[in-house]
C-alpha cells in the first residue's frame, strides 16, 4: 500500500475573494469553480481548495484556522525572477534565497505570506543550475504557461521583444507583439483550458545571447456549447537575451499531426 501523489489540499481563509485574488496575481494560479460554487486554485496537476472560516461544509479539518498553513511550491522559474515579481506585487520576501531539504533532494527557497498569514515557500531544485543546460528556457516556458492560463496578456507581452514574429492560424504571420496579442492571443487564450507545456520534455540550445527551444503541449479546447475536447501540439520558440532576461523573438505554436483514431484531435488550434 502506498500513496502516489498529492491531489489537493485545503486552506481555511477569512475571505475567499481576497485569497483568490492573491494567488492569481502573485502566484499565477488559476481560480476555478467546482461543486456548488466552491472555489479552488489550480496549478500543474494539483489544486488548493478554499474554505471560508465560517462555512457550512460538513467534512473539514478538526480545527480549521486561517493562517495555519505552511506550503512549499516548486518552480522552474529562477528565484531571482520570483523575487522581482513578488516585490512588484507589493508583497514582502520574508527570507531567502536559502538552502532547504525537499522531498526529492536539496532545494533553494524564498518565503512570503498570503493575506491570511499562511507561510508560502517557493523553491527550485538546488542542483538545477548546473544539471540542466537549458534551465532558463524551461523557466521561460513555465512562465509563459502561467500567463496563458491566467489570460495575462500584459505578463505575456513582458516575455517577448517588441518586434517579435509569430506564426499562427487566425493570421498566417504576425509582426509586432501588440498585433500578436490582438490577432492571436486574445482570440485563443480565452477559448482554451488547462494549457500545459511539457517543460520536462523541452529540447533546445543556448549560444551566447541567442537560444531556441522546442516542446510539446496540451490543452482543452472549448466548443460553443461549453463542452471540451483534448488538444495536443508542439511549439518552437526563438529567444534572445536582453539585459539578462530571455525574451521571445519568434513563436510557432501548432497542433500535433492528426491521428486517424482521434477525429476530435483536429479541432481548434493554439494560434
PDB file of C-alpha atoms in Angstrom:
ATOM      1  CA  UNK A   1       0.000   0.000   0.000  1.00  0.00           C
ATOM      2  CA  UNK A   2       1.423   3.377  -0.972  1.00  0.00           C
ATOM      3  CA  UNK A   3       0.351   6.926  -1.795  1.00  0.00           C
ATOM      4  CA  UNK A   4       1.310   8.130  -5.282  1.00  0.00           C
ATOM      5  CA  UNK A   5       0.900  11.891  -5.126  1.00  0.00           C
ATOM      6  CA  UNK A   6      -0.918  14.818  -3.564  1.00  0.00           C
ATOM      7  CA  UNK A   7      -4.109  15.723  -5.435  1.00  0.00           C
ATOM      8  CA  UNK A   8      -5.249  18.731  -3.414  1.00  0.00           C
ATOM      9  CA  UNK A   9      -5.129  20.311  -0.001  1.00  0.00           C
ATOM     10  CA  UNK A  10      -7.459  22.742   1.753  1.00  0.00           C
ATOM     11  CA  UNK A  11      -6.750  26.188   3.167  1.00  0.00           C
ATOM     12  CA  UNK A  12      -9.116  27.898   5.593  1.00  0.00           C
ATOM     13  CA  UNK A  13      -9.290  31.607   4.759  1.00  0.00           C
ATOM     14  CA  UNK A  14     -11.089  34.650   6.082  1.00  0.00           C
ATOM     15  CA  UNK A  15     -12.081  35.990   2.665  1.00  0.00           C
ATOM     16  CA  UNK A  16     -12.383  33.704  -0.388  1.00  0.00           C
ATOM     17  CA  UNK A  17     -12.255  36.593  -2.878  1.00  0.00           C
ATOM     18  CA  UNK A  18      -9.110  38.082  -1.316  1.00  0.00           C
ATOM     19  CA  UNK A  19      -7.379  34.686  -1.288  1.00  0.00           C
ATOM     20  CA  UNK A  20      -8.282  34.046  -4.940  1.00  0.00           C
ATOM     21  CA  UNK A  21      -7.022  37.476  -5.973  1.00  0.00           C
ATOM     22  CA  UNK A  22      -3.684  36.982  -4.177  1.00  0.00           C
ATOM     23  CA  UNK A  23      -2.930  33.511  -5.528  1.00  0.00           C
ATOM     24  CA  UNK A  24      -3.957  34.522  -9.065  1.00  0.00           C
ATOM     25  CA  UNK A  25      -1.989  37.776  -9.076  1.00  0.00           C
ATOM     26  CA  UNK A  26       1.131  36.797  -7.122  1.00  0.00           C
ATOM     27  CA  UNK A  27       1.472  33.062  -7.859  1.00  0.00           C
ATOM     28  CA  UNK A  28      -0.310  32.867 -11.252  1.00  0.00           C
ATOM     29  CA  UNK A  29      -2.666  30.106 -10.104  1.00  0.00           C
ATOM     30  CA  UNK A  30      -5.914  29.536 -11.964  1.00  0.00           C
ATOM     31  CA  UNK A  31      -9.088  30.251  -9.981  1.00  0.00           C
ATOM     32  CA  UNK A  32     -11.727  27.603 -10.706  1.00  0.00           C
ATOM     33  CA  UNK A  33     -15.268  26.977  -9.506  1.00  0.00           C
ATOM     34  CA  UNK A  34     -16.497  23.497  -8.666  1.00  0.00           C
ATOM     35  CA  UNK A  35     -19.271  21.756  -6.755  1.00  0.00           C
ATOM     36  CA  UNK A  36     -21.904  24.159  -5.515  1.00  0.00           C
ATOM     37  CA  UNK A  37     -19.994  27.339  -6.272  1.00  0.00           C
ATOM     38  CA  UNK A  38     -16.886  26.417  -4.282  1.00  0.00           C
ATOM     39  CA  UNK A  39     -13.531  27.956  -5.231  1.00  0.00           C
ATOM     40  CA  UNK A  40     -10.154  26.344  -5.776  1.00  0.00           C
ATOM     41  CA  UNK A  41      -6.705  27.369  -7.008  1.00  0.00           C
ATOM     42  CA  UNK A  42      -5.274  25.134  -9.718  1.00  0.00           C
ATOM     43  CA  UNK A  43      -1.605  24.827 -10.702  1.00  0.00           C
ATOM     44  CA  UNK A  44       0.004  21.971 -12.619  1.00  0.00           C
ATOM     45  CA  UNK A  45      -1.821  18.758 -11.730  1.00  0.00           C
ATOM     46  CA  UNK A  46      -2.759  19.919  -8.229  1.00  0.00           C
ATOM     47  CA  UNK A  47      -5.174  22.333  -6.619  1.00  0.00           C
ATOM     48  CA  UNK A  48      -5.845  24.114  -3.345  1.00  0.00           C
ATOM     49  CA  UNK A  49      -9.472  24.105  -2.223  1.00  0.00           C
ATOM     50  CA  UNK A  50     -10.587  27.112  -0.203  1.00  0.00           C
ATOM     51  CA  UNK A  51     -12.878  27.002   2.840  1.00  0.00           C
ATOM     52  CA  UNK A  52     -14.069  30.228   4.401  1.00  0.00           C
ATOM     53  CA  UNK A  53     -13.590  30.258   8.170  1.00  0.00           C
ATOM     54  CA  UNK A  54     -17.363  30.436   8.607  1.00  0.00           C
ATOM     55  CA  UNK A  55     -18.582  27.624   6.376  1.00  0.00           C
ATOM     56  CA  UNK A  56     -21.444  25.177   6.206  1.00  0.00           C
ATOM     57  CA  UNK A  57     -19.252  22.447   4.685  1.00  0.00           C
ATOM     58  CA  UNK A  58     -19.748  19.369   6.824  1.00  0.00           C
ATOM     59  CA  UNK A  59     -16.496  17.420   6.478  1.00  0.00           C
ATOM     60  CA  UNK A  60     -13.489  19.587   7.298  1.00  0.00           C
ATOM     61  CA  UNK A  61     -10.410  19.787   9.489  1.00  0.00           C
ATOM     62  CA  UNK A  62     -10.893  19.428  13.210  1.00  0.00           C
ATOM     63  CA  UNK A  63      -9.649  22.933  13.981  1.00  0.00           C
ATOM     64  CA  UNK A  64      -9.756  24.978  10.750  1.00  0.00           C
ATOM     65  CA  UNK A  65      -7.830  28.178  11.388  1.00  0.00           C
ATOM     66  CA  UNK A  66      -6.811  30.908   8.922  1.00  0.00           C
ATOM     67  CA  UNK A  67      -3.061  31.377   8.788  1.00  0.00           C
ATOM     68  CA  UNK A  68      -2.109  27.879   9.958  1.00  0.00           C
ATOM     69  CA  UNK A  69      -0.923  26.682   6.527  1.00  0.00           C
ATOM     70  CA  UNK A  70       2.725  26.203   5.543  1.00  0.00           C
ATOM     71  CA  UNK A  71       3.151  25.304   1.854  1.00  0.00           C
ATOM     72  CA  UNK A  72       6.196  24.601  -0.309  1.00  0.00           C
ATOM     73  CA  UNK A  73       5.628  25.213  -4.036  1.00  0.00           C
ATOM     74  CA  UNK A  74       8.198  24.003  -6.596  1.00  0.00           C
ATOM     75  CA  UNK A  75       9.017  26.062  -9.691  1.00  0.00           C
ATOM     76  CA  UNK A  76      11.356  26.038 -12.686  1.00  0.00           C
ATOM     77  CA  UNK A  77      11.435  29.844 -12.830  1.00  0.00           C
ATOM     78  CA  UNK A  78      14.669  31.231 -11.288  1.00  0.00           C
ATOM     79  CA  UNK A  79      14.131  32.620  -7.798  1.00  0.00           C
ATOM     80  CA  UNK A  80      15.656  35.937  -8.856  1.00  0.00           C
ATOM     81  CA  UNK A  81      12.702  36.387 -11.208  1.00  0.00           C
ATOM     82  CA  UNK A  82      10.277  35.409  -8.442  1.00  0.00           C
ATOM     83  CA  UNK A  83      11.803  37.937  -6.042  1.00  0.00           C
ATOM     84  CA  UNK A  84      11.460  40.665  -8.661  1.00  0.00           C
ATOM     85  CA  UNK A  85       7.855  39.654  -9.431  1.00  0.00           C
ATOM     86  CA  UNK A  86       6.720  39.257  -5.814  1.00  0.00           C
ATOM     87  CA  UNK A  87       8.124  42.635  -4.798  1.00  0.00           C
ATOM     88  CA  UNK A  88       6.464  44.256  -7.826  1.00  0.00           C
ATOM     89  CA  UNK A  89       3.145  42.929  -6.484  1.00  0.00           C
ATOM     90  CA  UNK A  90       3.716  44.715  -3.169  1.00  0.00           C
ATOM     91  CA  UNK A  91       4.463  41.508  -1.248  1.00  0.00           C
ATOM     92  CA  UNK A  92       7.489  41.233   1.064  1.00  0.00           C
ATOM     93  CA  UNK A  93      10.057  38.451   0.914  1.00  0.00           C
ATOM     94  CA  UNK A  94      10.485  37.192   4.491  1.00  0.00           C
ATOM     95  CA  UNK A  95      13.648  35.194   3.886  1.00  0.00           C
ATOM     96  CA  UNK A  96      15.756  33.758   1.115  1.00  0.00           C
ATOM     97  CA  UNK A  97      17.101  32.518  -1.103  1.00  0.00           C
ATOM     98  CA  UNK A  98      18.187  29.911   1.441  1.00  0.00           C
ATOM     99  CA  UNK A  99      19.083  26.187   1.165  1.00  0.00           C
ATOM    100  CA  UNK A 100      16.473  23.700   2.361  1.00  0.00           C
ATOM    101  CA  UNK A 101      15.756  19.967   2.154  1.00  0.00           C
ATOM    102  CA  UNK A 102      12.974  18.983  -0.273  1.00  0.00           C
ATOM    103  CA  UNK A 103      11.093  15.734  -0.826  1.00  0.00           C
ATOM    104  CA  UNK A 104      13.496  14.554  -3.547  1.00  0.00           C
ATOM    105  CA  UNK A 105      16.683  16.379  -2.594  1.00  0.00           C
ATOM    106  CA  UNK A 106      18.221  19.782  -1.819  1.00  0.00           C
ATOM    107  CA  UNK A 107      16.205  22.868  -2.780  1.00  0.00           C
ATOM    108  CA  UNK A 108      16.679  26.630  -2.608  1.00  0.00           C
ATOM    109  CA  UNK A 109      13.763  28.643  -1.220  1.00  0.00           C
ATOM    110  CA  UNK A 110      12.244  32.053  -0.634  1.00  0.00           C
ATOM    111  CA  UNK A 111       9.395  32.752   1.803  1.00  0.00           C
ATOM    112  CA  UNK A 112       6.366  35.063   1.813  1.00  0.00           C
ATOM    113  CA  UNK A 113       2.894  35.187   3.369  1.00  0.00           C
ATOM    114  CA  UNK A 114      -0.594  35.215   1.857  1.00  0.00           C
ATOM    115  CA  UNK A 115      -3.387  37.547   3.116  1.00  0.00           C
ATOM    116  CA  UNK A 116      -4.278  35.118   5.943  1.00  0.00           C
ATOM    117  CA  UNK A 117      -0.687  34.785   7.141  1.00  0.00           C
ATOM    118  CA  UNK A 118      -0.083  31.325   5.675  1.00  0.00           C
ATOM    119  CA  UNK A 119       3.616  30.754   5.030  1.00  0.00           C
ATOM    120  CA  UNK A 120       4.393  30.228   1.337  1.00  0.00           C
ATOM    121  CA  UNK A 121       7.748  28.736   0.349  1.00  0.00           C
ATOM    122  CA  UNK A 122       8.729  28.973  -3.328  1.00  0.00           C
ATOM    123  CA  UNK A 123      11.553  26.612  -4.238  1.00  0.00           C
ATOM    124  CA  UNK A 124      13.779  25.409  -7.048  1.00  0.00           C
ATOM    125  CA  UNK A 125      15.952  22.250  -7.094  1.00  0.00           C
ATOM    126  CA  UNK A 126      19.342  23.290  -5.736  1.00  0.00           C
ATOM    127  CA  UNK A 127      21.291  21.447  -8.431  1.00  0.00           C
ATOM    128  CA  UNK A 128      19.164  22.664 -11.331  1.00  0.00           C
ATOM    129  CA  UNK A 129      21.545  25.405 -12.479  1.00  0.00           C
ATOM    130  CA  UNK A 130      24.425  23.038 -13.177  1.00  0.00           C
ATOM    131  CA  UNK A 131      22.457  19.928 -14.132  1.00  0.00           C
ATOM    132  CA  UNK A 132      20.276  21.441 -16.857  1.00  0.00           C
ATOM    133  CA  UNK A 133      21.873  23.379 -19.720  1.00  0.00           C
ATOM    134  CA  UNK A 134      18.547  24.890 -20.848  1.00  0.00           C
ATOM    135  CA  UNK A 135      17.060  25.597 -17.423  1.00  0.00           C
ATOM    136  CA  UNK A 136      16.497  29.308 -18.255  1.00  0.00           C
ATOM    137  CA  UNK A 137      14.473  28.258 -21.308  1.00  0.00           C
ATOM    138  CA  UNK A 138      12.364  25.869 -19.236  1.00  0.00           C
ATOM    139  CA  UNK A 139      11.776  28.757 -16.841  1.00  0.00           C
ATOM    140  CA  UNK A 140      10.565  30.930 -19.717  1.00  0.00           C
ATOM    141  CA  UNK A 141       8.178  28.165 -20.843  1.00  0.00           C
ATOM    142  CA  UNK A 142       6.786  27.734 -17.333  1.00  0.00           C
ATOM    143  CA  UNK A 143       6.172  31.462 -17.004  1.00  0.00           C
ATOM    144  CA  UNK A 144       4.530  31.657 -20.431  1.00  0.00           C
ATOM    145  CA  UNK A 145       2.239  28.765 -19.466  1.00  0.00           C
ATOM    146  CA  UNK A 146       1.193  30.673 -16.339  1.00  0.00           C
ATOM    147  CA  UNK A 147       0.405  33.798 -18.390  1.00  0.00           C
ATOM    148  CA  UNK A 148      -1.741  31.824 -20.834  1.00  0.00           C
ATOM    149  CA  UNK A 149      -3.667  30.120 -18.021  1.00  0.00           C
ATOM    150  CA  UNK A 150      -4.276  33.437 -16.275  1.00  0.00           C
ATOM    151  CA  UNK A 151      -5.117  35.188 -19.573  1.00  0.00           C
ATOM    152  CA  UNK A 152      -2.496  37.716 -18.514  1.00  0.00           C
ATOM    153  CA  UNK A 153      -1.738  39.432 -21.815  1.00  0.00           C
ATOM    154  CA  UNK A 154       0.445  42.125 -20.230  1.00  0.00           C
ATOM    155  CA  UNK A 155       2.509  39.466 -18.479  1.00  0.00           C
ATOM    156  CA  UNK A 156       2.881  37.539 -21.739  1.00  0.00           C
ATOM    157  CA  UNK A 157       3.948  40.706 -23.538  1.00  0.00           C
ATOM    158  CA  UNK A 158       6.731  41.212 -20.972  1.00  0.00           C
ATOM    159  CA  UNK A 159       8.176  37.848 -22.061  1.00  0.00           C
ATOM    160  CA  UNK A 160       8.641  38.946 -25.690  1.00  0.00           C
ATOM    161  CA  UNK A 161      10.619  41.500 -27.683  1.00  0.00           C
ATOM    162  CA  UNK A 162       8.505  44.342 -29.147  1.00  0.00           C
ATOM    163  CA  UNK A 163       9.141  43.297 -32.753  1.00  0.00           C
ATOM    164  CA  UNK A 164       8.548  39.571 -32.336  1.00  0.00           C
ATOM    165  CA  UNK A 165       7.248  37.468 -35.230  1.00  0.00           C
ATOM    166  CA  UNK A 166       4.580  34.784 -34.692  1.00  0.00           C
ATOM    167  CA  UNK A 167       3.221  32.110 -36.992  1.00  0.00           C
ATOM    168  CA  UNK A 168      -0.434  31.356 -36.417  1.00  0.00           C
ATOM    169  CA  UNK A 169      -3.724  30.131 -37.811  1.00  0.00           C
ATOM    170  CA  UNK A 170      -6.004  33.135 -37.395  1.00  0.00           C
ATOM    171  CA  UNK A 171      -3.319  35.217 -39.110  1.00  0.00           C
ATOM    172  CA  UNK A 172      -0.683  33.368 -41.112  1.00  0.00           C
ATOM    173  CA  UNK A 173       2.165  35.561 -39.883  1.00  0.00           C
ATOM    174  CA  UNK A 174       2.047  38.437 -37.402  1.00  0.00           C
ATOM    175  CA  UNK A 175       4.778  41.025 -36.764  1.00  0.00           C
ATOM    176  CA  UNK A 176       4.950  43.042 -33.550  1.00  0.00           C
ATOM    177  CA  UNK A 177       3.886  41.958 -30.065  1.00  0.00           C
ATOM    178  CA  UNK A 178       0.820  44.234 -29.933  1.00  0.00           C
ATOM    179  CA  UNK A 179      -0.553  42.680 -33.132  1.00  0.00           C
ATOM    180  CA  UNK A 180       0.279  39.203 -31.837  1.00  0.00           C
ATOM    181  CA  UNK A 181      -1.771  39.909 -28.723  1.00  0.00           C
ATOM    182  CA  UNK A 182      -4.686  41.352 -30.683  1.00  0.00           C
ATOM    183  CA  UNK A 183      -4.781  38.880 -33.589  1.00  0.00           C
ATOM    184  CA  UNK A 184      -3.686  35.692 -31.810  1.00  0.00           C
ATOM    185  CA  UNK A 185      -3.594  35.643 -28.032  1.00  0.00           C
ATOM    186  CA  UNK A 186      -6.865  37.481 -27.360  1.00  0.00           C
ATOM    187  CA  UNK A 187      -8.666  35.146 -29.761  1.00  0.00           C
ATOM    188  CA  UNK A 188      -7.150  31.906 -28.483  1.00  0.00           C
ATOM    189  CA  UNK A 189      -6.344  32.121 -24.772  1.00  0.00           C
ATOM    190  CA  UNK A 190      -9.960  32.653 -23.592  1.00  0.00           C
ATOM    191  CA  UNK A 191     -11.079  29.614 -25.633  1.00  0.00           C
ATOM    192  CA  UNK A 192      -8.758  27.020 -24.068  1.00  0.00           C
ATOM    193  CA  UNK A 193      -8.391  25.469 -20.628  1.00  0.00           C
ATOM    194  CA  UNK A 194      -5.568  23.750 -18.739  1.00  0.00           C
ATOM    195  CA  UNK A 195      -2.847  24.846 -21.166  1.00  0.00           C
ATOM    196  CA  UNK A 196       0.166  22.766 -20.163  1.00  0.00           C
ATOM    197  CA  UNK A 197       3.648  22.892 -21.670  1.00  0.00           C
ATOM    198  CA  UNK A 198       5.559  19.662 -21.064  1.00  0.00           C
ATOM    199  CA  UNK A 199       8.554  21.594 -19.794  1.00  0.00           C
ATOM    200  CA  UNK A 200      10.445  18.460 -18.773  1.00  0.00           C
ATOM    201  CA  UNK A 201      10.402  17.285 -22.429  1.00  0.00           C
ATOM    202  CA  UNK A 202      11.844  20.503 -23.835  1.00  0.00           C
ATOM    203  CA  UNK A 203      14.828  20.326 -26.186  1.00  0.00           C
ATOM    204  CA  UNK A 204      16.914  23.311 -27.168  1.00  0.00           C
ATOM    205  CA  UNK A 205      20.224  25.136 -27.001  1.00  0.00           C
ATOM    206  CA  UNK A 206      21.755  28.370 -25.786  1.00  0.00           C
ATOM    207  CA  UNK A 207      24.544  30.050 -27.749  1.00  0.00           C
ATOM    208  CA  UNK A 208      25.685  33.368 -26.331  1.00  0.00           C
ATOM    209  CA  UNK A 209      22.696  35.699 -26.241  1.00  0.00           C
ATOM    210  CA  UNK A 210      20.582  33.539 -28.567  1.00  0.00           C
ATOM    211  CA  UNK A 211      18.564  30.384 -27.903  1.00  0.00           C
ATOM    212  CA  UNK A 212      15.857  28.096 -29.245  1.00  0.00           C
ATOM    213  CA  UNK A 213      13.575  25.572 -27.614  1.00  0.00           C
ATOM    214  CA  UNK A 214      11.039  23.037 -28.924  1.00  0.00           C
ATOM    215  CA  UNK A 215       8.481  21.352 -26.680  1.00  0.00           C
ATOM    216  CA  UNK A 216       5.098  19.559 -26.802  1.00  0.00           C
ATOM    217  CA  UNK A 217       1.980  20.961 -25.126  1.00  0.00           C
ATOM    218  CA  UNK A 218      -1.620  20.039 -24.420  1.00  0.00           C
ATOM    219  CA  UNK A 219      -4.841  21.894 -23.618  1.00  0.00           C
ATOM    220  CA  UNK A 220      -8.607  21.550 -23.676  1.00  0.00           C
ATOM    221  CA  UNK A 221     -10.494  23.375 -26.421  1.00  0.00           C
ATOM    222  CA  UNK A 222     -13.943  24.745 -25.618  1.00  0.00           C
ATOM    223  CA  UNK A 223     -16.822  24.226 -28.057  1.00  0.00           C
ATOM    224  CA  UNK A 224     -19.681  26.769 -28.416  1.00  0.00           C
ATOM    225  CA  UNK A 225     -21.890  24.555 -26.232  1.00  0.00           C
ATOM    226  CA  UNK A 226     -19.327  24.648 -23.422  1.00  0.00           C
ATOM    227  CA  UNK A 227     -18.073  21.079 -23.863  1.00  0.00           C
ATOM    228  CA  UNK A 228     -14.326  20.499 -24.145  1.00  0.00           C
ATOM    229  CA  UNK A 229     -12.037  18.381 -26.275  1.00  0.00           C
ATOM    230  CA  UNK A 230      -8.384  17.384 -25.973  1.00  0.00           C
ATOM    231  CA  UNK A 231      -5.832  19.328 -27.998  1.00  0.00           C
ATOM    232  CA  UNK A 232      -2.156  18.430 -28.223  1.00  0.00           C
ATOM    233  CA  UNK A 233       0.565  20.197 -30.134  1.00  0.00           C
ATOM    234  CA  UNK A 234       4.119  21.434 -30.307  1.00  0.00           C
ATOM    235  CA  UNK A 235       5.814  24.796 -30.151  1.00  0.00           C
ATOM    236  CA  UNK A 236       9.156  26.252 -31.186  1.00  0.00           C
ATOM    237  CA  UNK A 237      10.410  29.445 -29.576  1.00  0.00           C
ATOM    238  CA  UNK A 238      13.403  31.541 -30.619  1.00  0.00           C
ATOM    239  CA  UNK A 239      14.712  33.738 -27.808  1.00  0.00           C
ATOM    240  CA  UNK A 240      17.305  36.394 -27.254  1.00  0.00           C
ATOM    241  CA  UNK A 241      18.859  37.671 -24.049  1.00  0.00           C
ATOM    242  CA  UNK A 242      18.331  41.340 -23.307  1.00  0.00           C
ATOM    243  CA  UNK A 243      19.521  42.897 -20.034  1.00  0.00           C
ATOM    244  CA  UNK A 244      19.945  39.394 -18.596  1.00  0.00           C
ATOM    245  CA  UNK A 245      16.361  38.368 -19.445  1.00  0.00           C
ATOM    246  CA  UNK A 246      15.321  35.816 -22.052  1.00  0.00           C
ATOM    247  CA  UNK A 247      12.656  37.205 -24.401  1.00  0.00           C
ATOM    248  CA  UNK A 248      10.917  35.518 -27.328  1.00  0.00           C
ATOM    249  CA  UNK A 249      11.625  36.953 -30.756  1.00  0.00           C
ATOM    250  CA  UNK A 250       9.680  34.269 -32.654  1.00  0.00           C
ATOM    251  CA  UNK A 251       6.963  31.767 -31.724  1.00  0.00           C
ATOM    252  CA  UNK A 252       5.430  28.982 -33.763  1.00  0.00           C
ATOM    253  CA  UNK A 253       2.681  27.061 -31.965  1.00  0.00           C
ATOM    254  CA  UNK A 254       0.668  24.406 -33.777  1.00  0.00           C
ATOM    255  CA  UNK A 255      -1.369  21.263 -33.295  1.00  0.00           C
ATOM    256  CA  UNK A 256       0.316  17.871 -33.486  1.00  0.00           C
ATOM    257  CA  UNK A 257      -0.339  15.884 -36.686  1.00  0.00           C
ATOM    258  CA  UNK A 258      -3.881  14.436 -36.708  1.00  0.00           C
ATOM    259  CA  UNK A 259      -4.404  10.832 -35.661  1.00  0.00           C
ATOM    260  CA  UNK A 260      -6.904   8.700 -37.524  1.00  0.00           C
ATOM    261  CA  UNK A 261      -8.109   7.162 -34.271  1.00  0.00           C
ATOM    262  CA  UNK A 262      -8.950  10.561 -32.763  1.00  0.00           C
ATOM    263  CA  UNK A 263     -11.030  12.802 -35.066  1.00  0.00           C
ATOM    264  CA  UNK A 264     -11.528  15.399 -32.320  1.00  0.00           C
ATOM    265  CA  UNK A 265      -7.781  15.966 -32.277  1.00  0.00           C
ATOM    266  CA  UNK A 266      -8.073  18.173 -35.348  1.00  0.00           C
ATOM    267  CA  UNK A 267     -10.466  20.650 -33.700  1.00  0.00           C
ATOM    268  CA  UNK A 268      -9.182  24.130 -32.962  1.00  0.00           C
ATOM    269  CA  UNK A 269      -5.624  25.435 -32.878  1.00  0.00           C
ATOM    270  CA  UNK A 270      -3.306  27.236 -30.481  1.00  0.00           C
ATOM    271  CA  UNK A 271      -2.809  30.349 -32.592  1.00  0.00           C
TER     272      UNK A 271
END
